XYZ file of C-alpha atoms in Angstrom:
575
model
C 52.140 118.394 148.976
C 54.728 119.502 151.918
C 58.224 119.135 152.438
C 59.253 119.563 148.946
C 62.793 119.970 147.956
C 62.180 123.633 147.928
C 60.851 123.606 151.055
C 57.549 124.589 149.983
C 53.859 123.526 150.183
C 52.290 125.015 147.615
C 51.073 123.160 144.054
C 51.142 125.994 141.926
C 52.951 126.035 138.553
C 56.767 126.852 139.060
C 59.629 127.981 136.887
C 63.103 126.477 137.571
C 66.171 127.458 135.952
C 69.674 125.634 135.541
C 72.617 126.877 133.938
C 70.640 127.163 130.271
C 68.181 124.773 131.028
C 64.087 126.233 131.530
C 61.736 123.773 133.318
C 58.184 124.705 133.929
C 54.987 122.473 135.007
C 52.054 122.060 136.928
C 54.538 120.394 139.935
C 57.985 120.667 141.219
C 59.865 118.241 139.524
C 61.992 115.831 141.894
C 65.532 115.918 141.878
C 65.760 112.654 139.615
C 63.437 114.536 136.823
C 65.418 117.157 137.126
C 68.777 115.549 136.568
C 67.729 113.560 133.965
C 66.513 116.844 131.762
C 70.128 117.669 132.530
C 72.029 115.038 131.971
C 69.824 115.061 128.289
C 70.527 118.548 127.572
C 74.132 118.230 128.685
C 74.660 114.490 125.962
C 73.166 116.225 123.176
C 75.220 119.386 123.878
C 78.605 117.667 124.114
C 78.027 115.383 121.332
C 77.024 118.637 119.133
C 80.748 119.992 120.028
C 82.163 116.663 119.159
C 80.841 117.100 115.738
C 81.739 120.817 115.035
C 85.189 120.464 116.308
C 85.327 117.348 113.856
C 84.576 119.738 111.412
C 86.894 122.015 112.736
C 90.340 119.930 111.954
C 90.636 119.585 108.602
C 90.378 123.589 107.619
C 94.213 123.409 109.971
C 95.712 121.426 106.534
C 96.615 122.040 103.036
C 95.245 123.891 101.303
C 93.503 125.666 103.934
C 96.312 126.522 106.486
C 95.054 127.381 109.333
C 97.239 125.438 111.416
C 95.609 127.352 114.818
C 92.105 125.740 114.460
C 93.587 122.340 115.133
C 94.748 122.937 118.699
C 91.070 124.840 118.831
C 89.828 121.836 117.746
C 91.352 119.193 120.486
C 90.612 122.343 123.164
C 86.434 121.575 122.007
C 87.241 117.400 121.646
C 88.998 117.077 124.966
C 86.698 118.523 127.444
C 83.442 116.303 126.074
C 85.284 112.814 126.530
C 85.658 113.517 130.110
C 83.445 112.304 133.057
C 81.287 110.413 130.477
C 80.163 106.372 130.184
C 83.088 104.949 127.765
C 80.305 103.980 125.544
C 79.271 107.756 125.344
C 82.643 108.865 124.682
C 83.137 106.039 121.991
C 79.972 107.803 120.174
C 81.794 111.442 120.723
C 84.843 109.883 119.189
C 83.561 108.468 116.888
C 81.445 111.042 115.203
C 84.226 113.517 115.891
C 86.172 111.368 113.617
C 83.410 111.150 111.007
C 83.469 114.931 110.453
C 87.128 115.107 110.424
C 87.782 112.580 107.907
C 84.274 112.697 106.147
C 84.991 116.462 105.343
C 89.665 115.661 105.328
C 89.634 112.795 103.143
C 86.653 112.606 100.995
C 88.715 113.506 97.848
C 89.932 109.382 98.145
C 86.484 108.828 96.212
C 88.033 110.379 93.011
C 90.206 107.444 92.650
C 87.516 105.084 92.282
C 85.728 106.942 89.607
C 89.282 106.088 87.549
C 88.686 102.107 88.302
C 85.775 101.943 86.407
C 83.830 101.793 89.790
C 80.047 103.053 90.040
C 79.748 106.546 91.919
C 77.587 104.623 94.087
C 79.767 102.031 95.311
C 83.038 104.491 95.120
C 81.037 106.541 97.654
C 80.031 103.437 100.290
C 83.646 102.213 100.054
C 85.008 105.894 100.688
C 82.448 105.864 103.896
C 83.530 102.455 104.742
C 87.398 103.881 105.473
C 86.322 106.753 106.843
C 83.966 105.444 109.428
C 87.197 102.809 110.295
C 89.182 105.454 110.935
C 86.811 107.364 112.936
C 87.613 104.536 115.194
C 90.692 105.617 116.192
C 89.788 109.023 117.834
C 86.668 106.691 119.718
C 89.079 104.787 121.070
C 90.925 107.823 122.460
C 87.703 108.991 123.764
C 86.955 105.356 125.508
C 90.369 106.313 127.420
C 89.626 109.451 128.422
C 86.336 108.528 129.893
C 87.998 105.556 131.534
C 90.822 107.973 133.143
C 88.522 110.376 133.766
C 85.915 108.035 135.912
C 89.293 106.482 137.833
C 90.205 110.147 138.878
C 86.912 110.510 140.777
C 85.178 109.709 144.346
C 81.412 108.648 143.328
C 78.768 109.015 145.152
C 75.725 107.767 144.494
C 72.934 110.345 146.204
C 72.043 113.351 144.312
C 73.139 116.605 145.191
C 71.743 119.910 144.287
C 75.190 121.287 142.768
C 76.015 119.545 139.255
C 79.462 120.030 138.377
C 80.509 120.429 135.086
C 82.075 117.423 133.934
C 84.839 118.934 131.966
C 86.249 120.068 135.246
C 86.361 116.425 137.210
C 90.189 115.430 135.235
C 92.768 116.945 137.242
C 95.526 119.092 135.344
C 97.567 116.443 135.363
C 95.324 114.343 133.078
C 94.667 117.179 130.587
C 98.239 118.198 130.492
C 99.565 115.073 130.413
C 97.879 111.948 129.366
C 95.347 113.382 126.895
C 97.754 114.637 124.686
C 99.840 111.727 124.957
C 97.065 109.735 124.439
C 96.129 111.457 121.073
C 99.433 111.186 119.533
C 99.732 107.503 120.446
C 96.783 106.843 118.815
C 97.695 108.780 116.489
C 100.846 106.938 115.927
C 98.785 103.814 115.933
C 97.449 104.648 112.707
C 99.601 105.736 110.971
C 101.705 102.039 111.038
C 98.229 99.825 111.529
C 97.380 98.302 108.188
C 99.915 99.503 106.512
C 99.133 102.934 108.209
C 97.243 106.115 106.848
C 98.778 108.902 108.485
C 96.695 111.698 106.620
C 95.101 114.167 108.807
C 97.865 113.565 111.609
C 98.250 117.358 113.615
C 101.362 117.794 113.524
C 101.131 118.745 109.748
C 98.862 121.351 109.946
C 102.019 123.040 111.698
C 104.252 122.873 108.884
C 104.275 126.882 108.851
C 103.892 127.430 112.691
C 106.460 127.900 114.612
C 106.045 124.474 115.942
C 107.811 122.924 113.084
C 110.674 124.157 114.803
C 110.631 120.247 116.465
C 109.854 118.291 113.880
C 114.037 117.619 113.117
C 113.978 116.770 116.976
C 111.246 114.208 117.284
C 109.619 114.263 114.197
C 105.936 115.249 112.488
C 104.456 113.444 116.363
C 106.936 115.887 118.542
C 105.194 118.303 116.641
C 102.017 117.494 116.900
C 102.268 116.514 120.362
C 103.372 119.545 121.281
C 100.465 120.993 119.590
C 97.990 118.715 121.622
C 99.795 119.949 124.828
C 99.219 123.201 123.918
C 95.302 122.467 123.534
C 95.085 120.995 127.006
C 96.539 124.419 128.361
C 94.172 126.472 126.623
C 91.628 124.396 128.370
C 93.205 124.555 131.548
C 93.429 128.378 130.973
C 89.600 128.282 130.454
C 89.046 126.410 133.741
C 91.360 129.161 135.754
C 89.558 132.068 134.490
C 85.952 130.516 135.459
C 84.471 131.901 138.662
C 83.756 129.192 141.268
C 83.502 130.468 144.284
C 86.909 129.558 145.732
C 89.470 131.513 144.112
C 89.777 135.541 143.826
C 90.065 137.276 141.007
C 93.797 137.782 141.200
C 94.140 134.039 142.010
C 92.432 133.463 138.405
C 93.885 136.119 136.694
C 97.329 134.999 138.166
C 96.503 131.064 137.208
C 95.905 132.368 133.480
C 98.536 133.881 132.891
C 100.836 131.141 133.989
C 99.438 128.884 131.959
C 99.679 131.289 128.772
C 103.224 131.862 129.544
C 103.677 128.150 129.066
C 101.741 127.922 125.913
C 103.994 130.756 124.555
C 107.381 129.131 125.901
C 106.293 125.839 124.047
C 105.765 127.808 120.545
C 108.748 130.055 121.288
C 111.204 127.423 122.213
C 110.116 125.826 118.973
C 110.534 128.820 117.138
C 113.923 128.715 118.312
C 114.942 125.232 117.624
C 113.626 126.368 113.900
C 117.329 128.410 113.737
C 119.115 125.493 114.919
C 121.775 123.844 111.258
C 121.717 120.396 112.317
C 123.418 119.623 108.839
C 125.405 121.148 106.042
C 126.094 121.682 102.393
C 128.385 119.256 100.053
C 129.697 120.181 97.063
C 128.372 122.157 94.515
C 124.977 122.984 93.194
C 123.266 121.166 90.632
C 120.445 122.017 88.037
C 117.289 120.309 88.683
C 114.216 119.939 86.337
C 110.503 117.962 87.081
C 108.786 116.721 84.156
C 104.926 117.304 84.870
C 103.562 115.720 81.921
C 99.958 116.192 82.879
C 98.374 113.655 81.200
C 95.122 112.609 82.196
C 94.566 109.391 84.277
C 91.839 108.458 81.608
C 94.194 108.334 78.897
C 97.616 107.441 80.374
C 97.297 103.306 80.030
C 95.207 103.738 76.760
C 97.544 101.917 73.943
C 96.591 104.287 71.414
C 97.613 107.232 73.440
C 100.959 105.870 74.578
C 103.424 107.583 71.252
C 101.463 111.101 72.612
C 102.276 110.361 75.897
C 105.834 109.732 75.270
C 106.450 112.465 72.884
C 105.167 114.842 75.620
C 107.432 114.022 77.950
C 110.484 113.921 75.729
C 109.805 117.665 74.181
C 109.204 119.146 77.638
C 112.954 117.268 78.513
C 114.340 118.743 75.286
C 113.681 122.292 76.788
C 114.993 121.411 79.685
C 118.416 119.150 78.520
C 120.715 122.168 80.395
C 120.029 120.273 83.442
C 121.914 118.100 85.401
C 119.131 116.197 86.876
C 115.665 115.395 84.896
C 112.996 114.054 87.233
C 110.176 112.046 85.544
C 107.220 110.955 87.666
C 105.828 108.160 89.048
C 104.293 105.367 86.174
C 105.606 108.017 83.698
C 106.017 105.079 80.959
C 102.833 104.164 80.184
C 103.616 100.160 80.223
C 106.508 97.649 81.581
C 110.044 98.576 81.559
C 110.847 95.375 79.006
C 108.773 97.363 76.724
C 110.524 100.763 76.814
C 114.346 99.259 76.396
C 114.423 100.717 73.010
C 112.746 104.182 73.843
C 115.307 103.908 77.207
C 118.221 103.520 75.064
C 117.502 106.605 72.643
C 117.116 108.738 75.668
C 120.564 107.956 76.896
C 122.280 108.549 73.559
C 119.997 111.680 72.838
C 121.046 113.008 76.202
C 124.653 111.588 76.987
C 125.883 114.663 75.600
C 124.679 117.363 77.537
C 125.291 115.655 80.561
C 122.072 114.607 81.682
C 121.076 112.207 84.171
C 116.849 110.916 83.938
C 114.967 109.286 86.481
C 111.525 108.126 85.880
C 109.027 105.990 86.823
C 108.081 103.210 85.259
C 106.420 99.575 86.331
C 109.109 96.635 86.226
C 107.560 93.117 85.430
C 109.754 90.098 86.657
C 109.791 87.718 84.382
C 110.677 84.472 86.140
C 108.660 85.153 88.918
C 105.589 87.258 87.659
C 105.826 89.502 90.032
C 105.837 93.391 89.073
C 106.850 96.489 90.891
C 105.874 100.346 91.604
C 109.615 101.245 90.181
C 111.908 103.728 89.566
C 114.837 103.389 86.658
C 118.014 105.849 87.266
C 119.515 106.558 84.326
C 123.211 107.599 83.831
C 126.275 107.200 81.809
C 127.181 104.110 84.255
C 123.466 102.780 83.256
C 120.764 101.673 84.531
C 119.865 101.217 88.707
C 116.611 100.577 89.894
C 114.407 101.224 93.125
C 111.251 99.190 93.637
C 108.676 100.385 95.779
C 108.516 99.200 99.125
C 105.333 100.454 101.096
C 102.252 99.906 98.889
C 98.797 101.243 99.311
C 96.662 98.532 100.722
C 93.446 98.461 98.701
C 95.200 99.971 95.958
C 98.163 98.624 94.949
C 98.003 95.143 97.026
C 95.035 93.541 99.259
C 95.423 93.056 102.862
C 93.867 89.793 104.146
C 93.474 88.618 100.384
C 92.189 85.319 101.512
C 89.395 86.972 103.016
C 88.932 90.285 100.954
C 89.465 88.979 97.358
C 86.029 87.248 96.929
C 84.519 90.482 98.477
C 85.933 92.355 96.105
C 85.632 90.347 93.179
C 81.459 90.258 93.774
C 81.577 93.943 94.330
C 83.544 94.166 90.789
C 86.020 96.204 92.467
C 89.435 96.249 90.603
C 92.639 95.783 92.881
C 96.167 95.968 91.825
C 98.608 93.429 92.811
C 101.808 94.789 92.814
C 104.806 93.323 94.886
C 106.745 94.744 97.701
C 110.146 95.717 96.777
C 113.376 94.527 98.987
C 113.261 96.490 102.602
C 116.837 97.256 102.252
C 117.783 99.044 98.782
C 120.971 101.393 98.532
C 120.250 105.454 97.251
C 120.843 105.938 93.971
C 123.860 107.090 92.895
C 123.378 110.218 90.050
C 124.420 113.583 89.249
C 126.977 113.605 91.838
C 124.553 112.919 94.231
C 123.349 110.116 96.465
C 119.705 110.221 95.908
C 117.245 108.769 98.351
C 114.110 107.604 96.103
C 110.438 107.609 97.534
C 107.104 106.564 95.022
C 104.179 108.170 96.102
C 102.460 107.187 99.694
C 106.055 106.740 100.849
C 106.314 110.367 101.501
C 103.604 110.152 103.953
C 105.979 108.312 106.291
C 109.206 109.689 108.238
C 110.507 105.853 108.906
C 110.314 105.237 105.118
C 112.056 108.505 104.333
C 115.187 107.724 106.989
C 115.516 104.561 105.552
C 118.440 106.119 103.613
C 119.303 108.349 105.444
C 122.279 109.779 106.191
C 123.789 108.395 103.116
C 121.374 110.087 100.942
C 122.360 113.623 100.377
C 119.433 114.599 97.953
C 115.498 113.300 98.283
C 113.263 112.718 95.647
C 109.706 111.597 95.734
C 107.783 110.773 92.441
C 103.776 110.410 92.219
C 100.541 110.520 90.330
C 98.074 112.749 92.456
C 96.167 112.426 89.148
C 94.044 109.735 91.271
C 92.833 112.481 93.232
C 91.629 115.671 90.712
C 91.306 118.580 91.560
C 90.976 117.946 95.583
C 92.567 118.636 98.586
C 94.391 115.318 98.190
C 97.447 117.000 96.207
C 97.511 119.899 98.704
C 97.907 117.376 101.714
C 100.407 115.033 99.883
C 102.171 118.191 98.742
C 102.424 119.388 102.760
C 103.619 115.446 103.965
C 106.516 115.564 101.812
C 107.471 119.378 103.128
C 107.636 117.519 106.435
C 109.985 114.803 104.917
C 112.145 117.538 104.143
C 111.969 119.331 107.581
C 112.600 116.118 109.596
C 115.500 115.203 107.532
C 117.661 118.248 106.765
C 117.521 117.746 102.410
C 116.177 119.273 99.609
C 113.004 117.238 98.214
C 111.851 116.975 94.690
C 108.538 116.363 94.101
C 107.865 115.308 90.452
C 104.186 114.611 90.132
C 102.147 113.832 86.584
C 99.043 116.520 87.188
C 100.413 118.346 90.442
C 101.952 119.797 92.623
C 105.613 119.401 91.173
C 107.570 121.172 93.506
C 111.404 122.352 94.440
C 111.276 121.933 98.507
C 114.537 123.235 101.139
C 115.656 121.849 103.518
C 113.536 123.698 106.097
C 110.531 122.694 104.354
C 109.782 125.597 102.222
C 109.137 125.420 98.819
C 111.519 127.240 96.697
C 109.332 126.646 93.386
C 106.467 124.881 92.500
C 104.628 123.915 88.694
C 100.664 124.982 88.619
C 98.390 121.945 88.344
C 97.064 120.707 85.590
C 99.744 122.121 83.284
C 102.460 120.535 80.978
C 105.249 122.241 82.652
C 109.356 121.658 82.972
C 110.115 122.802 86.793
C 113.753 124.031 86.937
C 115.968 125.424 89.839
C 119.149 124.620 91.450
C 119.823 122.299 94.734
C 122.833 121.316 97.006
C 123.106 117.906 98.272
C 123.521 118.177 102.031
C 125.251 116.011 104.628
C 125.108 114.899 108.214
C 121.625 113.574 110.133
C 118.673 115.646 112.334
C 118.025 113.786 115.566
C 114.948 112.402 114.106
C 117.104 110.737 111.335
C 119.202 108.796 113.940
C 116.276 107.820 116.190
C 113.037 107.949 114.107
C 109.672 107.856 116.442
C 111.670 106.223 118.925
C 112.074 109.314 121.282
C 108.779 110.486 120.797
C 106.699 107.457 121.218
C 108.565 106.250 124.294
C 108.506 109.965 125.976
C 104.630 110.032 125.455
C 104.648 106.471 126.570
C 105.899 107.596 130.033
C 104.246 110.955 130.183
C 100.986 109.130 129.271
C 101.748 106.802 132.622
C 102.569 109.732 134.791
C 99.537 111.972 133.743
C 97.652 108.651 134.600
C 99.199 108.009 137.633
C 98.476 112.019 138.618
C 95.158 111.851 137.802
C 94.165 109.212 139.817
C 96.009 109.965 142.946
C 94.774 113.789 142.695
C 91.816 113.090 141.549
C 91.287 110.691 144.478
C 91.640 113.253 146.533
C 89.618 116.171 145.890
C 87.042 115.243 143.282
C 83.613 114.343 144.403
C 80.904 113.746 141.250
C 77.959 112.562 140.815
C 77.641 110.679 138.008
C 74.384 110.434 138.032
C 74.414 112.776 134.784
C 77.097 110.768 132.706
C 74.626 107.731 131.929
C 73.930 106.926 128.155
C-alpha cells in the first residue's frame, strides 16, 4: 500500500499513540478508524466523570460538610456537557443526577417503611423520584451541549489535531451562562411540583464564607456564586495547559487572574457576612423545645396515646421557667376536637408561671371535612391557629389525583389527604413576640419563610424527621432551616419529635441543639429582632432575573466569540 496517511509504504505492524489511547495492528488504521477509537474512549471517559462527580455532591451537605467538593464537583460536570450531541449530554446529566440524588436523598425510602409499604416497592418508588429529578441536571446538560455546538465553526473533513472538547465554549459561556444555567434549573425545581429543593448548592455553603450573600439574594445568590466560582477553576485549568500559543508567563499570568477573582468572590462574601442588616427589640425571652422522641411506630397507636401525652407534659413541667414552650409538629397524637380537655388543663396548669405553648397538632373541619397540618398557639388571650400551607406532594396530598389515585390505590400505597391552609395567615402573636410559624417542608423554602416577614420578629419551624431515622435526612433539613435564618435576619427554633431540635441565630449558627433520639427539654434565651435583609423585601426576584440576563449575555458571548475563533470537528461528539 503507498501514500498512506503517514506517508509510508510499508505493511508492517505499527504502533500509534494518542493522548492515552494505544492502537496497534497488522495495518495503519485510516483516519476514520482512528477517530472513532477516540471519540469511544473519549464518551466512556466523560460519562465516567459525570458519574463520580455525581457522587461527588452530596459529601458538600449535612452531615458531611464539605462545602468545597461541590464547586469541585460542577468544575468535573461542566467540562463533559460541552461540545457533545444533546442526546449525549442528556445521558451525562442524567446519570450525574442519579449519583447525586441516588447517594443525597436515598434516606426518603425510610418513610415508606412507616406506611406499611413493602421494602420492595418503597425502594422502586424512591428510584422513581430520584431518576425524575435526575432530569433536571440532563436538561442543563442538553443546554450546554446546545450552546456549546452554536459557539463553533464545523467542519466536516477530518483533521489530524483533535481538540479537546472541553476547550471549544468560550470563557464567556463557562463564566457566564453555565452557572446561570445551573441555578435556573436549579430554581426550576425547587417550585415545579410543588418543588424539592434538597440538594440545591448553595446549602452546602452554609459555613463558607459564601453565606455571606445569602441575606442579599438568597440560598441561589449563594449558590450561584458558588457555580461561578467552578467555571473559574475550570477556566484556570484551561490557562495553565500548554498549547502551543501562549508562554509560560502568559499562562502563569492568565492563572493567577482568574484565582484572584475566585478569591474576591469568597472574600467579598466574607465581607457582606459582617454586614447588621437588622436589629434587636426588646428584651430576651426563655425558650424551651419539647423533643418527645417517640417513635413513628407508636405515635398514632390508641393505646400508646396517655404515654405519649404524659411524656410530653413531664418534660414541660421541667421546663415551666420558660417563657416560650415549643411542641413539635403532630405532637397530639389525634385531632384537635379531641384534645380540648387535655388543651384546657395545660393552660390552667401553666397560666401561672407565665407560660406560653405551641404545638402541633392536626385540626379536622367539621363542616367541610377537610383537615389540616396545624399549629395551636396557646396563651392567656387563647387559642390562634396556623394551618399548613405548602404540603408534601405524595405525602401529605396527591398531585394529579385524577390520574395518580388509581395508581396508587393498585400499588396499595397509602397517601394522606390533607388540605392546604389559607395563603395569607397573620404571625402569631405570643410571648411578646410576633412569631412567624413554619410545619416541616416549609423550611425548605425562602418564599414560604418571607411570607411573614418583616412583621415576624421570632421564627419557628416544627417537624417530625422521625419519617426519616437515623439518615442524612435530619442533617439536611436541620442545614435548610439554618439558611431560613441567614436569609432572614431571626432567630429559628427548630422543635422536632426524634431530631435535631435546635436553638439557631440569626447568622445561621446554632447556639444549642438536643441529641437525636433522646427525650430532651432544649432551653436557651432569644431576642426577637426587627427590620428586613434584602432577600426579605425581594425574595428570588433579584437573583433569578440577574441570572436571567447573565444567562443571555454569556449566550450571546459565546456565540459571537465562539464564531470567531473556534474551529472543531465534531466528528468525535457523535453518540
Amino acid at each position: 500500500m503507498k501514500g498512506g496517511w503517514l506517508g509510508s509504504s510499508t505493511a508492517s505492524p505499527q504502533m500509534f499513540f494518542h493522548g492515552n489511547l494505544f492502537i496497534s495492528g497488522g495495518n495503519k488504521p485510516d483516519m476514520i478508524t482512528l477517530e472513532k477509537r477516540i471519540g469511544q474512549h473519549r464518551r466512556v471517559t466523560g460519562d465516567i466523570v459525570a458519574l463520580m462527580a455525581g457522587l461527588l455532591m452530596p459529601f458538600g451537605f449535612a452531615p458531611f460538610g464539605w462545602y468545597a467538593l461541590t464547586v469541585v464537583a460542577l468544575a468535573f460536570l461542566f467540562p463533559v456537557l460541552i461540545s457533545v450531541s444533546p442526546a449525549r449530554a442528556f445521558w451525562r446529566g442524567w446519570i450525574f443526577g442519579l449519583a447525586m440524588f441516588g447517594l443525597g436523598v436515598f434516606w426518603i425510602h425510610e418513610s415508606f417503611g412507616f406506611a406499611a409499604v413493602a421494602l420492595p416497592l418503597a425502594i422502586l418508588s424512591t428510584g422513581a423520584l430520584i431518576a425524575f429529578l435526575a432530569i433536571y441536571p440532563a436538561l442543563f446538560g442538553v443546554f450546554v451541549a446546545a450552546l456549546s455546538r452554536k459557539s463553533m465553526v464545523r467542519r466536516s473533513s477530518p483533521s489530524p489535531t483533535i481538540s479537546p472538547s472541553w476547550k471549544s465554549l468560550p470563557a464567556g459561556g463557562l463564566l457566564l451562562a453555565l452557572p446561570a444555567g445551573w441555578i435556573l434549573q436549579e430554581w426550576v425545581r425547587g417550585w415545579f411540583l410543588g418543588g424539592f429543593p434538597w440538594l440545591e448548592i448553595g446549602y452546602a455553603h452554609m459555613d463558607s464564607p459564601l453565606v455571606g450573600l445569602a441575606p442579599l439574594l438568597g440560598v441561589y445568590g449563594v449558590g450561584w456564586a458558588a457555580a461561578v466560582s467552578a467555571g473559574i477553576v475550570l477556566l484556570a485549568f484551561r490557562a495553565g495547559m500548554r498549547d502551543g500559543k501562549s508562554t509560560v508567563t502568559t499562562r502563569v499570568a492568565g492563572v493567577s487572574v482568574l484565582l484572584v477573582l475566585v478569591g474576591g468572590i469568597w472574600g467579598g462574601s466574607a465581607w457582606l457576612d459582617g454586614i447588621t442588616w437588622v436589629k434587636p427589640i426588646g428584651a430576651p425571652i426563655r425558650v424551651a423545645l419539647i423533643q418527645g422522641n417517640v417513635p413513628q411506630e407508636e405515635k398514632w397507636l390508641p393505646s400508646r396515646r396517655g404515654s405519649t401525652l404524659y411524656r410530653y407534659l413531664s418534660l414541660t413541667r421541667q421546663a415551666k421557667q420558660n417563657d416560650l414552650v415549643i411542641w413539635p409538629e403532630t405532637a397530639l397524637p389525634g385531632y384537635y376536637h379531641e384534645f380540648r380537655g387535655f388543651i384546657a388543663g395545660l393552660r390552667q396548669e401553666f397560666h401561672a408561671h407565665g407560660m406560653n405553648i405551641l404545638l402541633g397538632v392536626p385540626v379536622l373541619d367539621k363542616e367541610s371535612q377537610r383537615y389540616f397540618n396545624s399549629v395551636v398557639a396557646i396563651t392567656d388571650a387563647g387559642e390562634a391557629f396556623y394551618h399548613k400551607r405548602h404540603l408534601v406532594p405524595f405525602g401529605e396530598y396527591l398531585p394529579m389525583a385524577g390520574v395518580l389515585r388509581g395508581i396508587l390505590d393498585f400499588l396499595m400505597i397509602p397517601m394522606s389527604d390533607f388540605s392546604t391552609g389559607p395563603l395569607l395567615q397573620a404571625p402569631l402573636d405570643m410571648a411578646g413576640q410576633t412569631i412567624g410559624v413554619s410545619v416541616c417542608y416549609e423550611a425548605s423554602f425562602g418564599r414560604d419563610i418571607i411570607a411573614s416577614l418583616p412583621q415576624a420578629t421570632l421564627l419557628i419551624n416544627v417537624s417530625n424527621d422521625a419519617w426519616f431515622g437515623d439518615s442524612s435526612g435530619p442533617h439536611q433539613n436541620l442545614q435548610m432551616a439554618r439558611m431560613r435564618a441567614r436569609e432572614s435576619g431571626r432567630y429559628l427554633l427548630r422543635g422536632t419529635n426524634t431530631g435535631i431540635s435546635a436553638i439557631i441565630d440569626p447568622r445561621g449558627r446554632i447556639m444549642s441543639r438536643a441529641p437525636q433520639f433522646r427525650e430532651f427539654a432544649l432551653t436557651g434565651a432569644v431576642i426577637g429582632m426587627s427590620g428586613a435583609t434584602p432577600y426579605v423585601r425581594y425574595g428570588n426576584r433579584i437573583v433569578v432575573s440577574a441570572t436571567l440576563i447573565v444567562l443571555v449575555i454569556g449566550m450571546l458571548i459565546s456565540r459571537v466569540v465562539g464564531n470567531r475563533v473556534q474551529v472543531v470537528y465534531e466528528g468525535n461528539d457523535r453518540v
